[in-house]
Every structure is written in C-alpha cells, then in structure tokens.
Short mmCIF file of C-alpha atoms in Angstrom, two decimals:
data_model
loop_
_atom_site.label_atom_id
_atom_site.label_comp_id
_atom_site.label_asym_id
_atom_site.label_seq_id
_atom_site.Cartn_x
_atom_site.Cartn_y
_atom_site.Cartn_z
CA UNK A 1 0.23 0.23 0.08
CA UNK A 2 1.64 2.83 -0.98
CA UNK A 3 -0.30 6.54 -0.63
CA UNK A 4 -0.43 8.96 -3.37
CA UNK A 5 -1.47 12.36 -2.58
CA UNK A 6 -3.55 14.55 -5.45
CA UNK A 7 -2.17 16.92 -7.52
CA UNK A 8 -2.98 19.99 -5.82
CA UNK A 9 -1.67 23.75 -6.09
CA UNK A 10 1.73 25.15 -4.67
CA UNK A 11 0.73 27.40 -2.07
CA UNK A 12 2.10 31.42 -2.08
CA UNK A 13 3.10 30.89 1.95
CA UNK A 14 2.19 28.68 4.68
CA UNK A 15 2.96 28.58 8.10
CA UNK A 16 5.09 25.53 7.77
CA UNK A 17 6.82 23.98 5.10
CA UNK A 18 8.17 20.50 4.99
CA UNK A 19 11.08 18.88 3.46
CA UNK A 20 10.55 15.56 2.52
CA UNK A 21 8.01 12.76 3.37
CA UNK A 22 9.59 10.09 5.05
CA UNK A 23 8.85 8.90 9.03
CA UNK A 24 10.45 12.41 10.18
CA UNK A 25 8.61 14.85 7.48
CA UNK A 26 5.27 12.34 7.79
CA UNK A 27 4.61 12.09 11.49
CA UNK A 28 5.73 16.23 12.26
CA UNK A 29 3.21 17.03 9.50
CA UNK A 30 0.82 15.05 11.71
CA UNK A 31 2.03 16.44 15.27
CA UNK A 32 1.42 19.38 14.30
CA UNK A 33 -2.18 18.02 13.04
CA UNK A 34 -3.42 16.91 16.45
CA UNK A 35 -1.42 20.54 17.77
CA UNK A 36 -4.00 22.54 15.94
CA UNK A 37 -1.29 24.48 13.27
CA UNK A 38 -3.10 23.65 10.13
CA UNK A 39 -1.40 25.78 7.13
CA UNK A 40 0.98 23.26 6.56
CA UNK A 41 2.37 21.72 3.32
CA UNK A 42 4.66 18.81 2.63
CA UNK A 43 6.51 18.59 -0.23
CA UNK A 44 8.35 15.61 -1.85
CA UNK A 45 10.26 14.91 -5.41
CA UNK A 46 8.74 11.31 -5.42
CA UNK A 47 5.74 10.18 -6.98
CA UNK A 48 5.01 8.80 -3.63
CA UNK A 49 5.94 8.82 0.52
CA UNK A 50 9.06 6.95 1.56
CA UNK A 51 10.07 6.33 -1.87
CA UNK A 52 14.01 5.64 -0.22
CA UNK A 53 15.01 4.60 3.55
CA UNK A 54 11.41 4.90 5.34
CA UNK A 55 9.27 3.09 2.27
CA UNK A 56 12.48 0.50 2.53
CA UNK A 57 12.21 -0.39 5.91
CA UNK A 58 12.65 -4.21 6.93
CA UNK A 59 9.97 -3.19 9.97
CA UNK A 60 11.27 -3.90 12.84
CA UNK A 61 9.85 -2.74 16.07
CA UNK A 62 12.83 -2.50 18.27
CA UNK A 63 12.72 -0.51 20.96
CA UNK A 64 16.25 -1.18 23.15
CA UNK A 65 18.76 0.36 21.19
CA UNK A 66 22.11 1.79 21.81
CA UNK A 67 21.70 4.85 24.00
CA UNK A 68 19.06 6.05 26.69
CA UNK A 69 18.50 9.59 23.99
CA UNK A 70 17.40 7.28 21.20
CA UNK A 71 15.57 4.72 23.47
CA UNK A 72 13.54 6.89 25.48
CA UNK A 73 12.68 7.35 21.89
CA UNK A 74 12.16 4.08 20.55
CA UNK A 75 9.91 3.30 23.37
CA UNK A 76 8.23 6.45 23.37
CA UNK A 77 7.51 5.77 19.75
CA UNK A 78 6.26 2.70 19.75
CA UNK A 79 3.80 3.68 22.93
CA UNK A 80 2.20 5.73 20.36
CA UNK A 81 2.13 3.66 17.29
CA UNK A 82 0.32 0.65 19.78
CA UNK A 83 -2.28 3.35 20.63
CA UNK A 84 -2.88 5.28 17.82
CA UNK A 85 -2.01 3.47 15.19
CA UNK A 86 -2.42 -0.26 16.47
CA UNK A 87 -3.68 -1.68 12.53
CA UNK A 88 0.15 -1.17 12.14
CA UNK A 89 1.57 -2.97 14.51
CA UNK A 90 1.79 -6.74 15.16
CA UNK A 91 2.87 -7.47 18.27
CA UNK A 92 5.82 -10.44 18.56
CA UNK A 93 8.27 -9.17 20.61
CA UNK A 94 11.60 -9.23 20.04
CA UNK A 95 15.01 -10.49 20.40
CA UNK A 96 18.05 -8.90 21.25
CA UNK A 97 21.58 -11.53 20.81
CA UNK A 98 25.29 -10.95 21.54
CA UNK A 99 27.79 -12.26 21.93
CA UNK A 100 29.55 -11.19 25.04
CA UNK A 101 27.77 -10.63 28.32
CA UNK A 102 29.35 -7.65 29.73
CA UNK A 103 27.55 -5.83 26.79
CA UNK A 104 24.09 -7.81 26.87
CA UNK A 105 23.97 -6.26 31.14
CA UNK A 106 24.56 -3.19 29.80
CA UNK A 107 21.71 -3.14 27.53
CA UNK A 108 19.92 -4.78 30.18
CA UNK A 109 20.85 -2.16 32.20
CA UNK A 110 19.63 0.71 29.50
CA UNK A 111 15.85 -0.90 29.95
CA UNK A 112 15.96 -0.97 33.25
CA UNK A 113 16.72 2.39 33.97
CA UNK A 114 13.82 2.93 30.40
CA UNK A 115 11.49 1.24 32.01
CA UNK A 116 11.16 -1.28 29.31
CA UNK A 117 10.15 -4.59 30.02
CA UNK A 118 12.59 -7.05 29.18
CA UNK A 119 14.46 -10.41 30.28
CA UNK A 120 17.61 -12.33 29.82
CA UNK A 121 16.61 -15.77 28.55
CA UNK A 122 19.26 -18.35 27.50
CA UNK A 123 21.23 -18.35 23.95
CA UNK A 124 19.00 -22.15 23.45
CA UNK A 125 15.92 -20.84 24.09
CA UNK A 126 16.63 -18.60 20.94
CA UNK A 127 17.84 -21.44 18.78
CA UNK A 128 15.46 -23.45 19.44
CA UNK A 129 13.18 -20.76 17.79
CA UNK A 130 15.44 -20.19 15.62
CA UNK A 131 17.42 -23.12 14.44
CA UNK A 132 18.63 -21.17 11.27
CA UNK A 133 20.96 -19.40 13.66
CA UNK A 134 23.00 -22.00 15.45
CA UNK A 135 26.11 -20.89 13.72
CA UNK A 136 25.93 -17.48 15.21
CA UNK A 137 28.17 -16.35 18.24
CA UNK A 138 25.24 -15.77 20.80
CA UNK A 139 26.13 -15.76 24.16
CA UNK A 140 23.58 -13.69 25.83
CA UNK A 141 20.10 -12.88 24.56
CA UNK A 142 18.18 -10.52 25.63
CA UNK A 143 13.57 -10.68 24.84
CA UNK A 144 11.26 -7.80 25.17
CA UNK A 145 8.03 -8.96 24.85
CA UNK A 146 6.87 -5.85 24.16
CA UNK A 147 8.41 -5.33 20.26
CA UNK A 148 7.06 -6.11 17.51
CA UNK A 149 6.59 -6.31 13.37
CA UNK A 150 5.74 -2.68 11.61
CA UNK A 151 3.62 -2.47 8.76
CA UNK A 152 5.65 0.68 6.79
CA UNK A 153 3.55 1.56 3.86
CA UNK A 154 0.19 1.66 5.95
CA UNK A 155 1.89 3.91 8.80
CA UNK A 156 3.32 6.27 6.23
CA UNK A 157 -0.18 6.34 4.89
CA UNK A 158 -1.73 7.09 8.58
CA UNK A 159 0.42 9.89 8.99
CA UNK A 160 -0.83 11.44 5.36
CA UNK A 161 -3.84 11.49 6.43
CA UNK A 162 -5.78 14.11 6.00
CA UNK A 163 -2.61 16.26 5.34
CA UNK A 164 -1.25 18.33 2.52
CA UNK A 165 0.71 16.80 0.40
CA UNK A 166 2.38 17.91 -3.22
CA UNK A 167 4.40 15.00 -4.90
CA UNK A 168 6.35 15.32 -7.46
CA UNK A 169 7.57 19.08 -6.00
CA UNK A 170 11.50 19.23 -5.49
CA UNK A 171 12.87 21.73 -3.29
CA UNK A 172 16.00 23.55 -5.09
CA UNK A 173 16.72 26.82 -2.71
CA UNK A 174 15.68 27.33 0.25
CA UNK A 175 17.01 30.59 1.27
CA UNK A 176 15.94 33.26 4.84
CA UNK A 177 13.66 36.41 4.29
CA UNK A 178 11.99 38.51 6.32
CA UNK A 179 9.56 36.33 8.22
CA UNK A 180 10.97 33.01 7.48
CA UNK A 181 11.86 31.49 4.36
CA UNK A 182 11.43 31.79 0.76
CA UNK A 183 11.80 28.23 -1.57
CA UNK A 184 11.60 27.44 -4.52
CA UNK A 185 10.64 24.60 -6.27
CA UNK A 186 10.42 22.63 -9.46
CA UNK A 187 6.36 24.50 -9.13
CA UNK A 188 7.28 27.35 -8.31
CA UNK A 189 7.96 29.73 -5.27
CA UNK A 190 6.86 28.99 -1.94
CA UNK A 191 7.30 31.20 1.68
CA UNK A 192 7.68 29.87 4.30
CA UNK A 193 7.41 31.19 8.21
CA UNK A 194 9.11 27.89 9.77
CA UNK A 195 10.75 25.05 6.96
CA UNK A 196 11.73 21.46 8.24
CA UNK A 197 14.07 19.38 6.91
CA UNK A 198 13.48 16.23 6.60
CA UNK A 199 15.34 14.90 4.36
CA UNK A 200 17.01 12.17 5.50
CA UNK A 201 20.38 11.17 3.36
CA UNK A 202 19.94 14.79 1.46
CA UNK A 203 19.84 17.38 4.60
CA UNK A 204 21.81 20.17 4.17
CA UNK A 205 21.72 20.31 1.11
CA UNK A 206 19.45 23.25 -0.63
CA UNK A 207 20.01 25.19 2.76
CA UNK A 208 23.83 25.09 1.86
CA UNK A 209 24.50 22.63 5.46
CA UNK A 210 26.97 19.86 5.16
CA UNK A 211 25.25 16.43 4.56
CA UNK A 212 25.06 13.64 6.98
CA UNK A 213 26.65 10.80 7.46
CA UNK A 214 24.95 7.64 5.52
CA UNK A 215 25.56 3.85 5.05
CA UNK A 216 24.09 1.07 2.96
CA UNK A 217 22.16 -1.55 4.30
CA UNK A 218 20.89 -4.36 1.99
CA UNK A 219 18.42 -6.75 2.94
CA UNK A 220 17.26 -10.38 1.40
CA UNK A 221 14.13 -12.22 1.66
CA UNK A 222 15.52 -16.12 0.74
CA UNK A 223 13.17 -19.30 0.05
CA UNK A 224 13.48 -20.57 2.73
CA UNK A 225 10.65 -21.69 5.62
CA UNK A 226 9.88 -18.74 8.30
CA UNK A 227 9.60 -20.19 12.39
CA UNK A 228 6.22 -19.68 13.31
CA UNK A 229 4.96 -16.81 15.61
CA UNK A 230 8.60 -16.13 16.24
CA UNK A 231 10.23 -13.17 17.08
CA UNK A 232 12.33 -11.09 15.64
CA UNK A 233 16.29 -12.29 16.02
CA UNK A 234 18.72 -8.93 16.52
CA UNK A 235 22.21 -9.81 16.93
CA UNK A 236 24.33 -7.37 17.91
CA UNK A 237 27.93 -8.43 17.82
CA UNK A 238 30.97 -8.37 16.02
CA UNK A 239 29.17 -10.22 12.85
CA UNK A 240 25.72 -7.78 13.21
CA UNK A 241 22.76 -9.14 11.33
CA UNK A 242 18.69 -9.40 11.97
CA UNK A 243 16.33 -11.93 10.31
CA UNK A 244 12.29 -11.99 10.51
CA UNK A 245 9.79 -13.50 9.13
CA UNK A 246 7.74 -12.51 6.74
CA UNK A 247 5.04 -14.30 4.15
CA UNK A 248 5.93 -17.78 5.58
CA UNK A 249 9.77 -16.71 4.48
CA UNK A 250 12.67 -14.61 5.65
CA UNK A 251 13.96 -11.77 5.48
CA UNK A 252 18.02 -11.62 6.84
CA UNK A 253 20.26 -9.07 6.63
CA UNK A 254 23.81 -8.14 7.12
CA UNK A 255 23.49 -5.43 8.49
CA UNK A 256 26.35 -3.70 5.88
CA UNK A 257 26.92 -0.77 6.55
CA UNK A 258 28.92 1.06 3.68
CA UNK A 259 29.29 4.58 2.70
CA UNK A 260 27.45 6.09 0.35
CA UNK A 261 25.70 8.96 -0.73
CA UNK A 262 21.80 10.22 -1.12
CA UNK A 263 19.95 8.31 -3.33
CA UNK A 264 21.67 4.33 -3.12
CA UNK A 265 19.35 1.65 -3.31
CA UNK A 266 20.82 -0.42 -5.73
CA UNK A 267 21.91 -3.65 -4.09
CA UNK A 268 25.37 -4.97 -4.81
CA UNK A 269 27.54 -7.69 -4.89
CA UNK A 270 29.52 -6.48 -1.78
CA UNK A 271 26.47 -7.09 0.12
CA UNK A 272 25.23 -10.42 -0.93
CA UNK A 273 29.00 -11.65 -0.05
CA UNK A 274 28.33 -10.13 2.98
CA UNK A 275 24.92 -12.12 3.47
CA UNK A 276 26.73 -15.58 2.35
CA UNK A 277 29.23 -14.67 4.96
CA UNK A 278 26.92 -14.77 7.00
CA UNK A 279 25.13 -17.32 6.27
CA UNK A 280 28.34 -20.08 6.13
CA UNK A 281 27.92 -23.39 8.08
CA UNK A 282 23.75 -22.25 8.89
CA UNK A 283 20.94 -24.20 7.32
CA UNK A 284 20.90 -21.51 4.71
CA UNK A 285 24.18 -21.39 3.39
CA UNK A 286 23.04 -21.95 0.04
CA UNK A 287 19.25 -20.93 -0.16
CA UNK A 288 18.16 -19.04 -3.20
CA UNK A 289 17.29 -15.05 -3.21
CA UNK A 290 14.09 -14.36 -3.74
CA UNK A 291 14.11 -10.94 -3.17
CA UNK A 292 17.09 -8.35 -2.49
CA UNK A 293 16.73 -4.57 -2.18
CA UNK A 294 18.66 -2.33 -0.13
CA UNK A 295 18.18 1.12 2.48
CA UNK A 296 20.16 3.63 3.81
CA UNK A 297 21.29 4.49 7.20
CA UNK A 298 21.56 8.31 8.02
CA UNK A 299 23.66 9.73 11.10
CA UNK A 300 23.61 12.85 13.44
CA UNK A 301 27.72 14.24 14.46
CA UNK A 302 25.14 14.40 17.48
CA UNK A 303 25.55 12.17 19.83
CA UNK A 304 21.83 11.19 19.10
CA UNK A 305 19.24 12.18 16.05
CA UNK A 306 19.46 15.74 15.00
CA UNK A 307 15.39 16.84 15.97
CA UNK A 308 15.73 20.35 16.59
CA UNK A 309 16.10 24.42 15.83
CA UNK A 310 19.09 25.44 14.13
CA UNK A 311 20.43 28.40 16.49
CA UNK A 312 21.16 30.66 13.79
CA UNK A 313 18.29 30.46 11.97
CA UNK A 314 15.06 30.39 14.14
CA UNK A 315 12.50 29.27 10.61
CA UNK A 316 14.69 26.40 10.72
CA UNK A 317 14.14 23.17 12.23
CA UNK A 318 15.62 19.92 11.67
CA UNK A 319 14.23 16.30 11.44
CA UNK A 320 16.69 14.29 10.18
CA UNK A 321 19.53 11.52 10.63
CA UNK A 322 17.49 8.63 12.44
CA UNK A 323 20.10 6.09 12.19
CA UNK A 324 17.39 3.09 11.25
CA UNK A 325 15.10 3.38 13.84
CA UNK A 326 13.17 5.61 11.53
CA UNK A 327 10.04 3.30 11.74
CA UNK A 328 10.06 2.73 15.68
CA UNK A 329 10.63 6.34 17.07
CA UNK A 330 8.86 8.02 13.98
CA UNK A 331 5.97 9.00 15.98
CA UNK A 332 7.97 10.08 19.17
CA UNK A 333 10.45 11.89 16.99
CA UNK A 334 8.05 13.68 15.12
CA UNK A 335 5.87 15.23 18.89
CA UNK A 336 9.39 16.21 19.98
CA UNK A 337 9.67 18.48 15.71
CA UNK A 338 5.96 19.35 16.12
CA UNK A 339 7.36 21.08 19.91
CA UNK A 340 10.01 22.87 17.64
CA UNK A 341 8.33 24.57 15.31
CA UNK A 342 5.59 25.90 16.80
CA UNK A 343 8.35 27.17 19.31
CA UNK A 344 9.76 28.43 16.19
CA UNK A 345 6.59 29.94 14.80
CA UNK A 346 5.92 32.03 18.26
CA UNK A 347 9.50 33.47 17.03
CA UNK A 348 8.72 34.69 13.30
#
C-alpha cells in the first residue's frame, strides 16, 4: 500500500513547509495537526511517500537501542504507535543477542533505566525458535515482549491522511527572507514562516549545510520456511545481523554499512558477499534469494538524532539522522519536532 496524494496547487505562502515525505516529515505533519497547526504543506520530490529510507525499512519495531536518548524515543514512539495506529503493529516480541555478556548487561541496564520490560533468556531458547542461527556466536540474549513488526506503508499512509502533501515537488533552494524563508521548487516559489528539513540523507543540501553520514544496508528475502510466530532476532555482535519472518519466508540482513551518497539503494555484489559470509555453516548457506534491496541509514554528528531548531536560523527545524530507528521512533520524533516548529512560529 502506497499513499499517493492528489495533485494540488503549490500555495504562495504557508506557516510551515516540511521538506521530505518520509517518516520524519510525515510524523511531524501529523503531530502539528494534532496541536492545531494546520497551515502546513509537505513537499516530496518523488511520486510517492517514503521512496527511499522510510519505504525500504524492514519494519522491525525494536525499542532497546544503542543509547538512552534514542531508546527514549523508540520506547515512546512504539507506545504511541500501539495507541494511535494499532492496525500497523503486530505484536511478536523481539530478541537481541550478543557475543559478550558485558554488552548484554549494558543493554539490560538500559532497559531497566528506561522502564522497558525485558528479560534475559538462554541462547538455547533462541536457537530452539531460530535453528537457522546455529552458527551465530550467541553468548547472551534479551527478549523484549512488547517489540513487534510495523506495516510501514500503512503507517506512512496513516500519517499522511488529511495532510496537505505535494508529490513530484522538488525543493531546489531555500533562502532566508523577512518573516521566514523562501523556497524555490519545481512547481514555483513558496514563502514559509518555518521550514522543516526532513530530507534524510539529503538533509542540508538545500540550505548549504554539510550532509549527514549515510550508510548502505542490504536486506534479503530468502526462499526458506520461517518459524511460525517467532520473534525477530537482532544479533548485536561482531558479525551483526537480523532476521524475521515475512509472508512465511525469512527476511535476513547482514547489517552491512558501506558509506554511500544519498539515494543509493541498488543491491550490489558486496552486500550479497556479506550475506553469504553471515550464512556460512547455516542451513541457509545455499538458499535462493527471492528478493533483494538496499536501504540507507543516516546519522547525525550529534550524540543522537538531529531533531532541533537551528541555532542561527530560527526559521529552520531539523528532523534528520534517525539512524535506522525511524519507523519505531517516528511518532515520538514527530512530536518533538512539532514542539520545535511551534516554538519557531512563536518567534516569527
């Protein structure tokens, strides 16, 4: 399911122009509407929403992340999805596995700090559910019962419902002017009191700021029967990988991370080579690949995601660098971003 907005005219001016129709931009628009900010337009250069990173997510509703800041957003975001978009969330539970007990203890401590219900389970219990992971060096494991799977296309459509979205509208340049900024787009010019840069790997391009760091990751659907009703498993070890069931088959990512430029989503030989390396010694070693794609994870140079009002340009709000946690954290990210936008409107 892909949301496709009707073609509408580009307004001459708005209170808020959101550049980018992925999870960051659409969740921000959704929260602004809830807060009563309605003079908002989302500008998306592609013919559909979520064409790049957001729409190519594996849909893992993983809450226990690498640090407290991101985990706070993923835990809050997951709770909000279950409350407001329960139809997009399938409760499966999730399992994180580790090849050192020390790292596992750190993650367990983080779960306790964040009030996230989690429990240590034995590696043998993981392998009983997922025998295909027998070659993986699993020394410790944590189960998060409230983790799940997210229907990303339906979620994007839910955020977009009732919003003013212009597809096929590329933003070519943004410059400050009295009372805000002016945007030059492929449809013409637009004045906005506040601009939200939610363009993912392209964040900063139209404002002349340095681009964020982007990394390519491959995802494969393998011709193999997946365990029924099994939680997804994400191994956070030296050879990182994750696995989940999808339509009765197995979705597998070798969690590769090759530096790349914006929009690079074509599968390549290096990704498949890493896949085969991860599968060596497994029952899946010679399995047929039914589908392959690449997604993109973008990171800020800040300790966590780049969600903030620009210090020198009060008309600019950043919502970027979600680091692969965009689906789970999206609602919480949008809520934080909306608060910055409302603050910026008060200063305009």
